């Protein structure tokens, strides 16, 4: 394992210090909690909080700032933060209008965030939440955990963050959240698995010409292993799966995120987007918003994911374009 | 009695340290490869929690809080909730099988899981039964852990793998196996 | 070689299409030239143009937008664009106030940009330029090519781009440029070399525990190969070399760029920054501006560079903070 | 005469294609690994440029423009400038050594380089001399190329390597070697 680090156990704490410093005064952290929050919070507005395991940078801390998150909670690498970490964040950012939690659909995250919610509610803080499950690689079924939350979570942050900035109430935010989440779908492909620092070797091994469709962002293996394909073929597989999930029709409006998984250069992401866009245009979709970049990563995983968000409401597009100042949007 | 309980948790913590790499390897195969690290991180704080004085209930409660606030992931709230349930039950009865039943129920409740989902519950439930029957042995514990191999995961990260989860031991089942080996070894299975 | 691509020869063209599309109307390109420019250019202002080989994304095209570049010229991978490509860009963006070229110090880039300048001047277009040579890995000496231009170029873009937006004349811009460049210094370290698509294998081979100090951004080897170090030790080597180059004193003001080389995750960049910052603070430097991210990459190279810019003029800091809307700043 | 010149450039272009990988390998060792790809890209357009009719001067000029507008990097402007100089000189004299002298001078001027800098110039200059003496052979060309091995680079990307550039053939010297092999083979060395 070749990484720029000191001790793996210290990686998250040191990273948090680096992020806060890079915020140049806009960010603070609560010592020993992995919580990064805005130094100046707008009064009388709902505070949006997200978090999860570390290793997905710039998700989540890179989105703390005006118009997006009030705080991010950084757990250990690929491990949900604990209830007390999340609880500290909630207490820190509540401005009397309640705290809204964005949770990705993993047992660990759901359980820890729910326990934190219970703790905060016992203090009389109003807490609402939404569980994001955008990854269509995993079939939704009553027999499994349901779909995972992956890169599409970034759109949830941005849209709800703008709502919070607009002064929307927590109940209205909950209604928006419940409408957005089913409209966001993601599918990813990996060329190389991630290496967790404390483990020291990749989560799974791919041969020199193997790729894996449907991987998660925690080194979880995907649904199918195949031989290396061209960008065009990857786009065909991924777009056709998304098409099937959305059952889209000509003239519908979408936002797009091409998300690098950590070690894949922007050049490859743009090439892929160029191929994917052709397919979306052929179907007559209207792409109103496009973001290409490594926003929800999986440490040094090679690969990318494609997220589509159906813009059912023109206000969502306004929210995506809402002016912000954060490290990473 | 409280000494046996402390001994139990000490042995468990020691085992978690020793088997850290193995547990993470099991988790790499069907999860995200951190179960060993998560539990080892918790083990340090579990040990520290034992320094605090108190009765059996208090020992379980302190241990629960240590795991809840240091492990994270899925296993933190699950082990934490289970130990909280043990803490409560230990104040009511000395019957070990009732303790374990309460723990198992807490896991099922917190994890919305049931028998056969290929989780730690698939060790807690049969251990509880054997304990009630007075037939719990080290061999049985190993067998319960091994039996999770043939199951298809329906909860936790392994569930995303579908059929590909079959053929691997569930990491949480394995760490629970260590918990119950320590239980027998410390003689904590009887008052 | 495992890359998300179609044919390597098409990579740059396809990437350009992807970038222009991601600009959502803000960007256009001149077909078959690799030139990406702003769809709407402010009248009566100097137009800032940069460019070079591709493979450094988001440099340069990611900085085309208000307050930074008017156009970027994308050459083949790691290869300077040709005079006619650059000439097309100059003609496209000139608004009658002249065109300012930012050139990185490589023979190829200097020669091609100079020839383009000659062509444009023959058309009566006023052209000025600056050659950036921030890489202190290469000793400056009359016997060599001089120092290379690397990640520090991003600061030159940002500071001069803000000047252009302010309406500064081309002569004043030249004066600013000549003052900034000597105040910017960079040093990098690689953990893995880049693989050029048309070559198919890494430019140099590093063993599992080897790193190389002083690498360039085109796969040029560096000045010393060593065994893998901790982040702290890397920071010590790099900061001490920068200290020696600047001969800094307590109380001086600096801007910082921690630049990932392409495949190095943000987590490692932030950890490194946390270590580097401690050393800079120990020397009493005042860090007024911090940027951490993969801004000037070398395809899939692993590693990072540290750039310091001595803020001799408070206006440079204002320029760095100048509001912009580009794909990557 | 113009046929021999076209033949020369055709042979050069063919050789650039054939030796593409080797040239890039040489450039990987001390540069950025693209010299073969750069020149091969130029070779295609060089060939196309030969379709246009015209005298020797025109052939060189078209070839120069092709390289100038398609090669990029350092070698594009250098070969482009050299061929432009040949174009000009061919309008004045038939003396091949004067042609090559003009080309070498253009490279030195454009690249601000001189003999011994470990560049293509270290082939152009001795070739020019041998041509003037009437002693140019294929063996000599190979020797000039090989001699760049022992030089320390002072221009181009290889110069960043300092002493580590010693022991490698300069890629531009090698491609210039192919240029002059083609020159002899096409019989372009005499009118
Ligand atoms: N819903 C659940 N119910 C019961 N046990 C679960 C559940 N989800 C996960 N587990 C247990 O947790 C273990 C994984 O723990 P760990 O790897 O530490 O957390 P994470 O999955 O968050 O990385 C699994 O092997 C399984 O035994
Ligand atoms: N200043 C210069 N003067 C003469 N020749 C040079 C100069 N700089 C580079 N060269 C030649 O160009 C060759 C490299 O060309 P190429 O690899 O195509 O361009 P780049 O260095 O831009 O990648 C070198 O091997 C050398 O022969
Ligand atoms: Mg985990
Ligand atoms: Mg796990
Ligand atoms: Mg080059
Ligand atoms: Mg080269």
Short mmCIF file of C-alpha atoms in Angstrom, two decimals, chain A residues 3 12 16-17 23 53 68 71 83 91 106 110 138 150 153 178 190 200 232-233 238 252 292 304:
data_model
loop_
_atom_site.label_atom_id
_atom_site.label_comp_id
_atom_site.label_asym_id
_atom_site.label_seq_id
_atom_site.Cartn_x
_atom_site.Cartn_y
_atom_site.Cartn_z
CA UNK A 3 -0.32 6.27 0.40
CA UNK A 12 -9.26 10.76 9.47
CA UNK A 16 -10.22 16.80 9.28
CA UNK A 17 -7.52 19.24 10.41
CA UNK A 23 -11.61 26.44 4.87
CA UNK A 53 -17.73 6.97 6.61
CA UNK A 68 -25.39 23.42 1.20
CA UNK A 71 -22.16 20.35 9.17
CA UNK A 83 -24.52 8.27 17.43
CA UNK A 91 -26.51 20.22 18.86
CA UNK A 106 -26.58 1.39 4.78
CA UNK A 110 -29.27 4.30 9.27
CA UNK A 138 -28.75 -3.44 -6.16
CA UNK A 150 -24.05 6.60 -3.45
CA UNK A 153 -26.53 11.99 -2.48
CA UNK A 178 -39.21 12.54 -0.16
CA UNK A 190 -14.84 0.03 -11.25
CA UNK A 200 -3.51 -2.31 3.39
CA UNK A 232 -18.80 3.91 -25.52
CA UNK A 233 -19.66 0.37 -24.41
CA UNK A 238 -24.88 2.12 -17.77
CA UNK A 252 -38.09 14.98 -19.92
CA UNK A 292 -18.35 16.11 -14.04
CA UNK A 304 -16.84 6.21 -12.28
#
